[in-house]
Coordinates of C-alpha atoms and ligand atoms in Angstrom, one line a residue:
M27 CA 12.5 41.9 -31.4
P28 CA 11.9 42.9 -27.8
D29 CA 12.3 40.3 -25.0
I30 CA 9.0 38.6 -24.4
I31 CA 9.6 36.3 -21.4
Q32 CA 8.3 37.7 -18.1
Q33 CA 8.2 36.3 -14.6
L34 CA 4.6 35.4 -13.7
P35 CA 3.2 37.4 -10.7
D36 CA 3.2 35.2 -7.6
S37 CA -0.6 35.1 -7.4
I38 CA -0.8 33.5 -10.8
A39 CA 2.2 31.2 -10.3
N40 CA 0.5 30.1 -7.0
Q41 CA -2.8 29.4 -8.8
I42 CA -1.0 27.2 -11.3
A43 CA 0.8 25.3 -8.6
A44 CA -2.5 25.0 -6.7
G45 CA -3.9 23.1 -9.7
E46 CA -1.5 20.3 -8.9
V47 CA -1.7 20.3 -5.2
V48 CA -5.3 21.2 -4.5
Q49 CA -7.8 19.5 -6.8
R50 CA -10.8 19.4 -4.5
P51 CA -11.7 20.0 -0.9
A52 CA -10.3 16.5 0.0
S53 CA -6.8 17.5 -1.1
A54 CA -6.9 20.7 1.0
V55 CA -8.0 18.7 4.0
K56 CA -5.3 16.2 3.4
E57 CA -2.6 18.8 3.2
L58 CA -3.8 20.6 6.3
M59 CA -4.0 17.4 8.3
E60 CA -0.6 16.4 7.2
N61 CA 0.8 19.7 8.4
A62 CA -0.9 19.1 11.7
I63 CA 0.7 15.6 12.0
D64 CA 4.1 17.0 11.0
A65 CA 3.6 19.7 13.8
G66 CA 3.4 16.9 16.3
A67 CA -0.3 17.3 17.1
E68 CA -2.0 14.8 19.5
T69 CA -5.5 15.9 18.6
I70 CA -6.7 16.9 15.2
K71 CA -10.2 18.1 14.5
V72 CA -11.6 18.4 11.0
I73 CA -14.7 20.4 10.3
V74 CA -16.4 20.6 6.9
K75 CA -19.5 22.4 5.7
E76 CA -21.1 21.4 2.4
A77 CA -18.5 18.8 1.8
G78 CA -15.8 21.4 2.3
K79 CA -17.0 23.6 -0.5
T80 CA -18.1 26.5 1.8
L81 CA -15.8 25.7 4.7
L82 CA -13.1 23.3 5.6
Q83 CA -11.1 23.7 8.8
V84 CA -8.4 21.8 10.5
I85 CA -7.6 22.5 14.2
D86 CA -4.5 21.0 15.8
D87 CA -2.7 21.2 19.1
G88 CA 0.7 20.9 17.6
A89 CA 3.8 23.1 17.8
G90 CA 2.2 26.2 16.3
M91 CA 4.1 29.0 14.4
S92 CA 5.7 32.2 15.3
E93 CA 4.4 35.4 13.8
T94 CA 7.1 35.4 11.1
D95 CA 6.8 31.7 10.3
A96 CA 3.0 32.1 10.0
R97 CA 3.6 34.7 7.4
M98 CA 6.3 32.7 5.7
S99 CA 4.3 29.5 5.6
L100 CA 2.1 31.1 2.9
E101 CA 5.0 31.6 0.5
R102 CA 5.6 29.1 -2.2
H103 CA 8.5 26.7 -1.5
A104 CA 8.7 27.9 2.0
T105 CA 9.1 24.9 4.3
S106 CA 10.6 24.1 7.7
K107 CA 11.0 20.4 6.7
I108 CA 13.9 20.3 4.4
R109 CA 16.9 22.5 3.9
T110 CA 18.9 20.8 1.2
A111 CA 18.1 18.2 -1.5
D112 CA 19.9 15.6 0.6
D113 CA 17.2 16.0 3.2
L114 CA 14.9 14.3 0.8
F115 CA 16.7 11.1 1.4
T116 CA 16.1 11.1 5.1
L117 CA 12.6 12.4 5.0
R118 CA 10.3 11.5 7.9
T119 CA 7.7 14.2 7.5
M120 CA 4.6 14.2 5.3
G121 CA 5.2 17.6 3.7
F122 CA 8.4 18.9 2.2
R123 CA 7.5 20.9 -0.9
G124 CA 6.4 24.0 0.9
E125 CA 3.6 24.4 -1.6
A126 CA 0.4 23.4 0.1
L127 CA -0.4 26.5 2.2
A128 CA 0.6 28.8 -0.6
S129 CA -1.6 26.9 -3.0
I130 CA -4.6 26.8 -0.8
A131 CA -4.3 30.5 0.1
A132 CA -4.2 31.3 -3.6
V133 CA -7.6 29.8 -4.3
S134 CA -9.6 30.5 -1.2
Q135 CA -10.4 32.8 1.7
M136 CA -8.2 31.6 4.4
E137 CA -7.9 32.4 8.1
M138 CA -5.1 31.1 10.2
R139 CA -4.8 31.3 14.0
T140 CA -1.6 29.9 15.4
R141 CA 0.3 30.1 18.7
L142 CA 3.6 28.6 20.0
A143 CA 3.2 26.8 23.3
H144 CA 5.4 29.3 25.3
H145 CA 3.9 32.4 23.7
E146 CA 1.0 34.2 25.4
L147 CA -0.5 35.5 22.2
G148 CA -0.8 33.9 18.8
T149 CA -1.1 35.3 15.3
L150 CA -4.2 35.8 13.2
L151 CA -3.8 36.0 9.4
V152 CA -6.6 36.6 7.0
V153 CA -5.7 35.9 3.4
E154 CA -7.8 36.1 0.2
G155 CA -6.4 34.8 -3.1
S156 CA -2.8 35.0 -1.9
E157 CA -3.3 38.6 -0.6
V158 CA -2.8 39.1 3.1
K159 CA -5.8 41.2 4.3
K160 CA -5.0 41.2 8.0
Q161 CA -2.2 40.2 10.3
E162 CA -2.6 40.8 14.0
P163 CA -1.9 39.3 17.4
V164 CA -4.8 37.2 18.8
A165 CA -5.6 35.2 21.8
C166 CA -5.9 31.6 20.8
E167 CA -5.3 28.0 21.8
K168 CA -1.8 26.5 21.4
G169 CA -1.4 25.0 18.0
T170 CA -2.8 25.9 14.7
S171 CA -6.3 26.4 13.3
I172 CA -6.7 27.0 9.6
S173 CA -10.1 27.6 8.0
V174 CA -10.5 27.7 4.3
R175 CA -13.7 29.2 2.9
N176 CA -15.1 29.0 -0.6
L177 CA -12.4 27.0 -2.2
F178 CA -11.8 28.1 -5.9
Y179 CA -14.0 31.1 -5.4
N180 CA -11.7 33.0 -7.8
I181 CA -11.5 30.2 -10.4
P182 CA -15.1 29.6 -11.3
A183 CA -14.2 27.0 -13.9
R184 CA -12.6 24.8 -11.2
R185 CA -15.4 25.4 -8.8
N186 CA -17.9 24.3 -11.3
F187 CA -15.9 21.2 -11.9
L188 CA -16.4 20.0 -8.3
K189 CA -18.7 17.0 -8.0
S190 CA -21.9 16.8 -5.9
N191 CA -21.6 17.1 -2.1
P192 CA -21.9 13.4 -1.4
V193 CA -19.1 12.7 -3.9
E194 CA -16.8 15.4 -2.5
L195 CA -17.5 14.3 1.0
R196 CA -16.6 10.7 0.2
H197 CA -13.3 11.9 -1.1
T198 CA -12.6 13.9 2.0
I199 CA -13.6 11.1 4.3
D200 CA -11.3 8.8 2.4
E201 CA -8.4 11.1 3.0
F202 CA -9.3 11.4 6.6
Q203 CA -9.5 7.7 7.0
R204 CA -6.1 7.1 5.5
L205 CA -4.4 9.6 7.8
A206 CA -6.4 8.3 10.8
L207 CA -5.2 4.7 10.0
A208 CA -1.7 5.8 9.5
H209 CA -1.6 7.5 13.0
P210 CA -3.7 5.5 15.5
E211 CA -1.8 7.3 18.3
I212 CA -3.4 10.6 17.4
A213 CA -7.0 11.5 18.3
F214 CA -9.0 12.6 15.3
T215 CA -12.5 14.1 14.9
F216 CA -14.4 14.6 11.7
I217 CA -17.4 16.9 11.8
Q218 CA -19.7 17.4 8.9
G219 CA -22.3 20.1 9.4
D220 CA -23.1 19.6 13.1
E221 CA -22.6 15.9 13.1
A222 CA -19.5 14.1 14.3
V223 CA -18.9 11.5 11.6
H224 CA -15.8 10.1 13.4
D225 CA -14.6 10.6 16.9
L226 CA -11.4 8.6 17.3
H227 CA -9.4 8.2 20.4
P228 CA -5.8 7.3 20.5
A229 CA -5.6 3.5 20.1
K230 CA -3.9 0.5 18.8
L231 CA -4.1 -0.1 15.0
S232 CA -6.6 -2.9 15.4
Q233 CA -8.9 -0.7 17.5
R234 CA -8.5 2.2 15.1
I235 CA -9.6 -0.1 12.3
V236 CA -12.6 -1.2 14.2
A237 CA -13.4 2.4 15.2
L238 CA -13.3 3.5 11.6
F239 CA -14.9 0.6 9.8
G240 CA -17.2 -1.0 12.4
K241 CA -17.1 -3.8 14.9
S242 CA -17.7 -6.5 12.4
Y243 CA -14.1 -6.0 11.4
Q244 CA -12.9 -7.4 14.7
E245 CA -13.8 -10.8 13.6
Q246 CA -12.1 -10.7 10.3
L247 CA -8.7 -9.2 11.1
A248 CA -5.5 -11.3 11.0
P249 CA -2.3 -9.6 12.0
C250 CA 0.6 -9.5 9.5
Q251 CA 4.2 -9.2 10.3
E252 CA 7.4 -9.8 8.3
E253 CA 10.8 -8.3 8.6
T254 CA 14.0 -8.4 6.6
T255 CA 17.1 -6.2 6.8
L256 CA 15.6 -4.0 4.1
I257 CA 12.0 -3.6 5.1
K258 CA 9.4 -4.3 7.8
V259 CA 5.8 -5.1 7.0
T260 CA 3.1 -5.0 9.7
G261 CA -0.6 -4.5 9.7
Y262 CA -3.8 -6.5 9.3
I263 CA -5.5 -8.4 6.5
G264 CA -9.2 -9.3 6.3
R265 CA -10.5 -12.9 5.9
P266 CA -10.9 -14.0 2.3
E267 CA -14.6 -14.7 2.8
S268 CA -15.1 -11.1 3.9
A269 CA -13.7 -9.7 0.7
K270 CA -15.9 -7.2 -1.0
K271 CA -16.9 -6.8 -4.6
T272 CA -15.9 -3.1 -4.5
R273 CA -12.5 -1.7 -4.0
G274 CA -11.7 1.0 -1.5
E275 CA -10.6 -0.8 1.7
Q276 CA -7.1 -1.6 0.6
F277 CA -4.6 0.5 2.4
L278 CA -0.9 0.6 1.9
F279 CA 1.4 2.9 3.8
V280 CA 5.1 3.5 3.3
N281 CA 6.7 5.1 6.3
H282 CA 3.2 6.1 7.4
R283 CA 2.4 7.8 4.1
F284 CA -0.6 6.4 2.2
I285 CA 0.5 5.3 -1.3
R286 CA -1.1 3.8 -4.3
S287 CA 0.8 1.0 -6.0
N288 CA -0.7 -1.5 -8.4
Y289 CA 2.4 -3.5 -8.1
L290 CA 2.2 -4.0 -4.4
H291 CA -1.5 -4.5 -4.5
H292 CA -0.7 -7.3 -6.9
A293 CA 1.6 -8.8 -4.3
V294 CA -1.2 -8.9 -1.8
M295 CA -3.7 -10.3 -4.3
N296 CA -1.1 -12.9 -5.3
A297 CA -0.8 -14.1 -1.7
F298 CA -4.6 -14.4 -1.5
E299 CA -4.6 -16.5 -4.7
G300 CA -7.2 -19.2 -4.9
L301 CA -9.0 -17.9 -1.7
L302 CA -11.0 -15.1 -3.3
Q303 CA -14.1 -15.2 -5.4
D304 CA -13.7 -13.5 -8.8
N305 CA -13.5 -9.8 -8.7
S306 CA -13.5 -9.4 -5.0
F307 CA -11.0 -7.5 -3.0
P308 CA -9.8 -8.3 0.5
F309 CA -9.5 -5.7 3.2
Y310 CA -5.9 -4.9 4.1
V311 CA -4.0 -2.2 6.1
L312 CA -0.3 -2.8 5.6
F313 CA 2.5 -0.6 6.8
I314 CA 5.9 -0.8 5.1
E315 CA 8.8 0.7 7.0
I316 CA 11.9 1.3 5.0
D317 CA 14.9 3.5 5.3
P318 CA 13.9 6.7 3.4
K319 CA 17.1 6.5 1.4
H320 CA 15.7 3.5 -0.4
I321 CA 12.6 5.3 -1.7
D322 CA 11.8 8.4 -3.7
V323 CA 8.5 10.2 -2.7
N324 CA 9.2 13.1 -4.9
V325 CA 7.6 11.7 -8.0
H326 CA 4.1 13.2 -7.8
P327 CA 2.8 16.4 -6.2
T328 CA 0.1 14.6 -4.2
K329 CA 2.8 12.3 -2.9
T330 CA 0.8 9.1 -3.3
E331 CA 3.2 7.5 -5.7
I332 CA 6.5 6.3 -4.6
K333 CA 9.6 4.7 -6.2
F334 CA 11.5 1.9 -4.4
D335 CA 15.2 1.1 -5.2
D336 CA 14.4 -2.5 -5.1
E337 CA 10.8 -2.9 -6.0
R338 CA 10.9 -6.6 -6.4
A339 CA 12.3 -7.2 -2.9
V340 CA 9.5 -5.2 -1.5
Y341 CA 7.0 -7.2 -3.5
A342 CA 8.4 -10.5 -2.1
V343 CA 8.3 -9.4 1.5
V344 CA 4.7 -8.0 1.2
R345 CA 3.5 -11.2 -0.4
S346 CA 5.2 -13.4 2.1
A347 CA 3.8 -11.3 5.0
V348 CA 0.3 -11.8 3.7
K349 CA 0.7 -15.4 3.0
Q350 CA 2.0 -16.1 6.4
A351 CA -0.9 -14.3 8.0
L352 CA -3.3 -16.3 5.9
G353 CA -1.7 -19.5 7.0
A354 CA -1.0 -18.7 10.6
H355 CA -4.6 -17.7 11.2
N356 CA -6.2 -20.6 9.6
L357 CA -7.8 -18.4 7.0
T358 CA -7.0 -20.9 4.2
P359 CA -9.6 -23.5 3.5
A360 CA -7.0 -26.3 3.5
I361 CA -6.8 -26.2 7.3
D362 CA -10.2 -25.2 8.4
F363 CA -12.4 -26.9 10.9
K364 CA -14.3 -28.8 8.3
A365 CA -11.4 -31.1 7.8
D366 CA -11.7 -34.4 9.6
V367 CA -9.8 -33.5 12.7
N368 CA -7.7 -36.0 14.4
L369 CA -5.6 -35.0 17.4
I370 CA -2.3 -35.1 15.6
N371 CA -3.6 -33.0 12.8
K372 CA -4.9 -30.6 15.3
L373 CA -1.7 -30.3 17.0
N374 CA 0.2 -29.7 13.8
S375 CA -2.3 -27.4 12.4
T376 CA -1.4 -23.8 12.2
Q377 CA -4.5 -22.8 14.1
A378 CA -3.2 -24.7 17.1
L379 CA 0.2 -23.1 16.6
T380 CA -1.2 -19.7 16.7
N381 CA -2.7 -20.4 20.1
Q382 CA 0.5 -22.0 21.1
Q383 CA 2.5 -18.9 20.1
Y384 CA 0.0 -16.7 21.8
Y385 CA 0.3 -18.7 24.9
E386 CA 4.1 -19.1 24.7
E387 CA 4.3 -15.3 24.8
Q388 CA 2.1 -15.2 27.8
F389 CA 3.2 -18.2 29.8
G390 CA 6.7 -19.0 28.7
N391 CA 8.3 -21.9 26.8
S392 CA 8.8 -24.5 29.4
L393 CA 5.2 -24.9 29.9
Q394 CA 4.6 -25.4 26.3
R395 CA 7.1 -28.1 26.2
S396 CA 5.7 -29.9 29.1
N397 CA 2.3 -29.6 27.6
L398 CA 3.4 -31.2 24.4
E399 CA 4.9 -34.0 26.3
R400 CA 1.8 -34.5 28.3
W401 CA -0.9 -34.0 25.7
E402 CA -1.4 -37.7 25.0
K403 CA -1.8 -38.6 28.5
L404 CA -4.1 -35.8 29.1
F405 CA -6.3 -36.8 26.3
E406 CA -6.5 -40.3 27.7
E407 CA -7.7 -38.9 30.9
G408 CA -10.2 -36.8 28.9
E409 CA -13.1 -36.5 31.3
P410 CA -15.4 -33.5 30.5
T411 CA -14.0 -30.7 32.6
S412 CA -17.4 -29.5 33.7
R413 CA -21.0 -29.7 32.7
L414 CA -20.9 -26.1 31.5
F415 CA -18.2 -26.9 29.0
N416 CA -19.3 -30.3 27.9
Q417 CA -18.2 -29.8 24.4
S418 CA -18.1 -32.1 21.5
E419 CA -15.3 -34.7 21.5
Q420 CA -13.2 -32.7 19.1
D421 CA -13.4 -29.6 21.1
Q422 CA -12.6 -31.5 24.1
K423 CA -9.2 -32.5 22.8
V424 CA -8.3 -29.0 22.1
T425 CA -9.7 -27.7 25.3
L426 CA -7.7 -30.2 27.3
R427 CA -4.6 -29.5 25.4
F428 CA -4.8 -25.8 26.3
E429 CA -5.9 -26.4 29.7
S430 CA -2.8 -28.4 30.5
A431 CA -0.8 -25.7 28.9
I432 CA -2.3 -22.8 30.8
N433 CA -2.5 -24.3 34.2
R434 CA 1.0 -24.7 35.2
E435 CA 3.7 -22.2 36.1
P436 CA 7.3 -23.2 35.6
G437 CA 8.3 -25.2 38.6
Q438 CA 4.8 -25.6 39.8
A439 CA 3.6 -29.0 40.8
A440 CA 1.0 -30.7 38.6
G441 CA -2.5 -30.0 39.8
E442 CA -1.6 -26.8 41.6
R443 CA -3.3 -23.8 40.1
I444 CA -3.0 -20.1 40.6
S445 CA -6.3 -18.7 39.5
F446 CA -9.3 -17.5 41.4
Q447 CA -12.5 -15.6 41.1
L448 CA -12.8 -12.0 42.1
H449 CA -16.1 -10.5 43.2
E450 CA -17.9 -13.2 41.3
K451 CA -17.2 -11.3 38.2
Y452 CA -13.6 -11.7 37.2
V453 CA -11.1 -14.5 37.0
V454 CA -7.6 -13.6 38.0
R455 CA -4.7 -15.7 36.9
S456 CA -1.0 -15.3 37.3
V457 CA 0.9 -15.4 34.1
K458 CA 4.5 -14.9 33.1
N459 CA 4.5 -11.2 32.8
G460 CA 1.9 -10.2 35.4
L461 CA -1.7 -10.8 36.4
M462 CA -4.2 -11.7 33.8
I463 CA -7.7 -10.4 34.6
I464 CA -10.5 -12.0 32.7
D465 CA -14.1 -10.8 32.5
Q466 CA -16.0 -14.1 33.1
Q467 CA -19.1 -13.1 31.2
G468 CA -17.4 -11.7 28.2
A469 CA -14.9 -14.5 28.0
H470 CA -17.6 -17.2 28.2
E471 CA -19.6 -15.4 25.5
R472 CA -16.5 -15.6 23.3
V473 CA -16.0 -19.3 23.9
L474 CA -19.6 -20.1 23.2
F475 CA -19.8 -17.9 20.2
E476 CA -16.9 -19.6 18.5
K477 CA -18.4 -23.0 19.4
F478 CA -21.8 -22.1 18.0
I479 CA -20.3 -20.6 14.8
T480 CA -18.4 -23.8 14.2
Q481 CA -21.6 -25.8 14.7
L482 CA -23.5 -23.6 12.3
E483 CA -20.7 -24.1 9.8
G484 CA -21.5 -27.7 9.5
H485 CA -20.7 -29.5 12.8
P486 CA -24.0 -29.8 14.5
G487 CA -23.7 -29.7 18.2
G488 CA -25.0 -32.2 20.7
S489 CA -28.2 -31.9 22.6
Q490 CA -29.3 -32.4 26.2
Q491 CA -32.5 -34.3 26.3
S492 CA -35.1 -32.7 28.6
L493 CA -36.8 -34.9 31.2
F494 CA -39.9 -32.8 30.8
P495 CA -40.3 -31.2 27.4
Q496 CA -41.8 -27.8 27.5
T497 CA -44.2 -26.0 25.2
V498 CA -43.6 -22.5 24.2
D499 CA -46.2 -20.2 22.5
F500 CA -45.1 -17.6 20.0
N501 CA -46.9 -14.7 18.3
P502 CA -47.3 -15.5 14.6
A503 CA -44.4 -13.2 13.5
D504 CA -42.0 -14.8 15.9
F505 CA -43.2 -18.3 15.0
A506 CA -42.6 -17.6 11.4
L507 CA -39.1 -16.4 12.2
V508 CA -38.4 -19.5 14.2
M509 CA -39.6 -21.7 11.3
E510 CA -37.3 -19.8 8.9
M511 CA -34.3 -20.6 11.0
E512 CA -35.5 -24.1 12.1
E513 CA -32.5 -25.9 10.6
E514 CA -29.9 -23.5 12.1
I515 CA -31.5 -23.6 15.5
K516 CA -31.5 -27.4 15.5
T517 CA -27.8 -27.3 14.5
L518 CA -27.2 -25.4 17.7
G519 CA -28.5 -28.3 19.6
F520 CA -32.2 -27.5 20.3
R521 CA -34.7 -30.2 19.7
F522 CA -38.3 -29.2 19.0
E523 CA -41.3 -29.9 17.0
V524 CA -44.3 -27.9 16.0
F525 CA -47.1 -28.4 18.5
G526 CA -50.3 -26.5 17.7
K527 CA -50.6 -23.5 15.4
T528 CA -47.8 -21.3 16.7
S529 CA -46.4 -23.4 19.5
L530 CA -43.4 -25.6 19.8
L531 CA -42.6 -28.5 22.0
I532 CA -39.0 -28.2 23.1
S533 CA -37.4 -31.5 24.1
G534 CA -33.7 -30.7 24.1
I535 CA -31.3 -27.8 24.6
P536 CA -27.7 -27.4 23.4
A537 CA -25.3 -29.6 25.3
G538 CA -23.5 -27.7 27.9
T539 CA -26.0 -24.9 28.4
A540 CA -28.0 -24.5 31.6
G541 CA -31.5 -23.1 32.3
S542 CA -35.0 -23.9 31.4
E543 CA -35.9 -24.9 27.8
K544 CA -38.5 -22.1 27.5
E545 CA -36.3 -19.4 29.0
L546 CA -33.4 -20.3 26.7
F547 CA -35.4 -20.6 23.6
E548 CA -37.3 -17.4 24.1
G549 CA -34.2 -15.6 25.1
L550 CA -32.5 -16.7 21.9
I551 CA -35.3 -15.3 19.8
E552 CA -35.5 -12.1 21.8
Q553 CA -31.8 -11.5 21.5
F554 CA -31.9 -12.4 17.8
K555 CA -34.5 -9.8 17.1
K556 CA -32.7 -7.2 19.1
N557 CA -29.5 -7.8 17.3
Q558 CA -31.3 -7.8 14.0
A559 CA -32.8 -4.4 14.7
E560 CA -29.6 -2.9 15.9
L561 CA -26.9 -4.5 13.9
A562 CA -27.0 -5.8 10.4
L563 CA -25.5 -9.2 11.1
P564 CA -25.5 -12.3 8.9
L565 CA -28.0 -14.9 10.2
R566 CA -25.5 -17.4 11.6
E567 CA -23.4 -14.8 13.3
N568 CA -26.5 -13.3 14.9
L569 CA -27.7 -16.7 16.1
A570 CA -24.4 -17.6 17.5
R571 CA -24.0 -14.3 19.3
S572 CA -27.6 -14.4 20.6
L573 CA -27.3 -17.8 22.1
A574 CA -23.8 -17.1 23.5
K575 CA -25.2 -14.1 25.2
R576 CA -28.2 -15.9 26.7
A577 CA -26.5 -19.2 27.5
G578 CA -23.2 -17.8 28.9
I579 CA -22.0 -17.4 32.4
K580 CA -23.1 -14.1 33.9
A581 CA -21.4 -11.7 36.1
G582 CA -22.4 -12.5 39.7
Q583 CA -22.2 -16.2 39.1
K584 CA -20.0 -18.2 41.4
L585 CA -17.5 -20.4 39.6
G586 CA -15.9 -23.6 40.8
K587 CA -12.3 -24.4 40.2
E588 CA -13.1 -26.7 37.4
E589 CA -15.3 -24.1 35.7
I590 CA -12.6 -21.5 36.0
E591 CA -10.0 -23.7 34.4
A592 CA -12.4 -24.8 31.7
L593 CA -13.2 -21.1 31.0
L594 CA -9.5 -20.3 30.7
S595 CA -8.7 -23.1 28.4
G596 CA -11.8 -22.6 26.3
L597 CA -10.9 -18.9 25.9
F598 CA -7.3 -19.5 24.8
A599 CA -8.4 -22.1 22.3
C600 CA -10.4 -19.4 20.6
H601 CA -9.6 -17.7 17.3
T602 CA -10.0 -14.3 18.9
P603 CA -9.7 -14.7 22.6
N604 CA -9.2 -11.0 23.3
F605 CA -12.7 -9.8 22.5
T606 CA -16.3 -10.6 23.1
P607 CA -18.3 -11.1 20.0
E608 CA -19.4 -7.5 20.4
G609 CA -15.9 -6.4 20.4
D610 CA -15.4 -5.6 24.1
T611 CA -12.2 -6.7 25.8
T612 CA -12.3 -10.1 27.5
F613 CA -9.1 -9.8 29.5
F614 CA -6.1 -7.7 30.1
I615 CA -2.8 -8.2 31.7
F616 CA -1.8 -6.1 34.6
D617 CA 1.9 -5.9 33.9
T618 CA 4.5 -6.8 36.5
S619 CA 6.3 -3.6 35.7
K620 CA 3.2 -1.7 36.4
I621 CA 2.9 -3.4 39.7
E622 CA 6.5 -2.6 40.5
S623 CA 5.9 1.0 39.7
Y624 CA 3.6 1.3 42.7
F625 CA 6.3 0.4 45.1
R626 CA 9.4 2.1 43.6
R627 CA 10.4 5.4 45.3
Ligands
LIG1639 P1 5.3 21.7 3.7 O1 4.4 21.0 4.6 O2 5.6 21.0 2.5 O3 6.5 22.2 4.4 P2 3.2 23.7 3.6 O4 2.9 24.7 2.7 O5 2.2 22.6 3.8 O6 4.6 23.0 3.2 O7 3.5 24.3 5.0 C1 4.6 25.3 5.1 C2 5.2 25.4 6.4 O8 4.3 25.9 7.3 C3 5.6 24.0 7.0 O9 6.9 23.6 6.6 C4 5.5 24.3 8.5 O10 6.7 24.8 9.0 C5 4.4 25.4 8.6 N1 3.1 24.8 9.0 C6 2.1 24.6 8.2 N2 1.0 24.1 8.9 C7 1.4 24.0 10.2 C8 0.7 23.6 11.4 N3 -0.5 23.1 11.4 N4 1.4 23.7 12.5 C9 2.7 24.2 12.5 N5 3.4 24.6 11.4 C10 2.7 24.5 10.2
LIG1640 MG1 2.4 20.5 4.1

């Protein structure tokens, strides 16, 4: 009997391998993006047409390839990333199998342009179904651009298997989002047809999350951090009440590689236990860093599964990281504002601790200690700090506490304060590691926003009685809107009654706000409608935001010493002092080292 075993021709072997690596446009985009990341790109641009079915292209400004490497990169098992099996245990790159480009080239019409930084000319390669049709020098940008046309053109069965454009596009954007989350330091653009779906600048993780998922995420993120000798977990979790009924916003990365793990997902869900409604899934973006020698990524061709040496230890750390974040950020109902707050509780509550920690970082320990010693006395002295910040009694306690904390530098005499207003727009304050510059308008909006939200959540705010109640006329639509929200508006501190068909008599405005009744009320409704048209906000959030915007201190307003101090203490008693309700920065710290750098020779 003759021998019957034959080596498969490369083109067929590649097609078979492709079946594992490239299942759809999304997988090709993922592989190309990973290569760009591995090549050290700072900017990565993804272009797709018809959800990637007719064209998908990834352009990077990474290292590029020499002419020989460009040609080699298309061979199966050709990789620059590992040399020996041992290298698998120190793996830091996304790729290592050397299969992706060979696979994609086997099932598409591919064009590659690539140039090394120090070369004048780059290389152009045109490949069709593994066959190199053209190879020539070309003038091109530094880095690599790979375009893939008509994926699976030569395997009709597979091509027919692709789903509708929206479905394929969703898959592609999912891959894009994962990589963009894993690498916030890289700029990414995603263009579908002629439209930029995403245009992401290098940023911090929190900013990247907001850029990808929307500003509403700003409010709901709590940072997570836990470290042991084995692993480090960092990232953000979403508030339990923002959990969604659908899955899809749960992201787990191991050494910056997106992975799926039911086991670790369970660890997160376990930490949320009791806080979630049935069948809802919290948002999370968690990064696990672990020495590559303790994991095996070589279990699945798409590399989204991973094996840990000690899975249970990883589980425990992930769970504990999430639990801590939930506790430290007062996301658990046991310690929320609804509890009957007395001062001791407040001081011991984790919410207060978070602020303390924040402030400890910024202002140093000694102040904190002196603050703790003095809080009682301070509270006894508790006169409202200013009319503008005439908050409820509970708020007052917190405010004073933080005020005392913020106001003194080590060694500084009581009562002496180093903060001043700049250009009637900013408040400048010296802090431990530099100069803190605060946007007065944004900061006050944040303070008021949180105050109003608390009121709307069941702690009605006080009202300032008007000496001369004012009538305000509305058009019928606005009047109907006001009546729909009557209860909420009153909770904010407005007092009014219906006075005629579509008019109101306003006899009180929220305590601590300034301005005429009419102006404030009309402003609130105007702003509410504007927000409603532009942003899909829940009613309370919209109301709180609108009033914060209208009632807050504006740029150009002169602030007295007391107002400045009250603004600072109010801000740092906030849940999210860093951002305005709209997500803009409220303050930044001009670092001492930066100042020093101006003077060094
Ligand atoms: P792997 O990423 O597993 O090594 P690939 O088939 O994806 O395998 O790529 C093969 C090789 O081609 C890589 O190891 C790398 O050297 C080179 N390469 C691929 N894409 C790029 C790129 N965008 N920039 C620079 N080099 C690249
Ligand atoms: Mg690769």
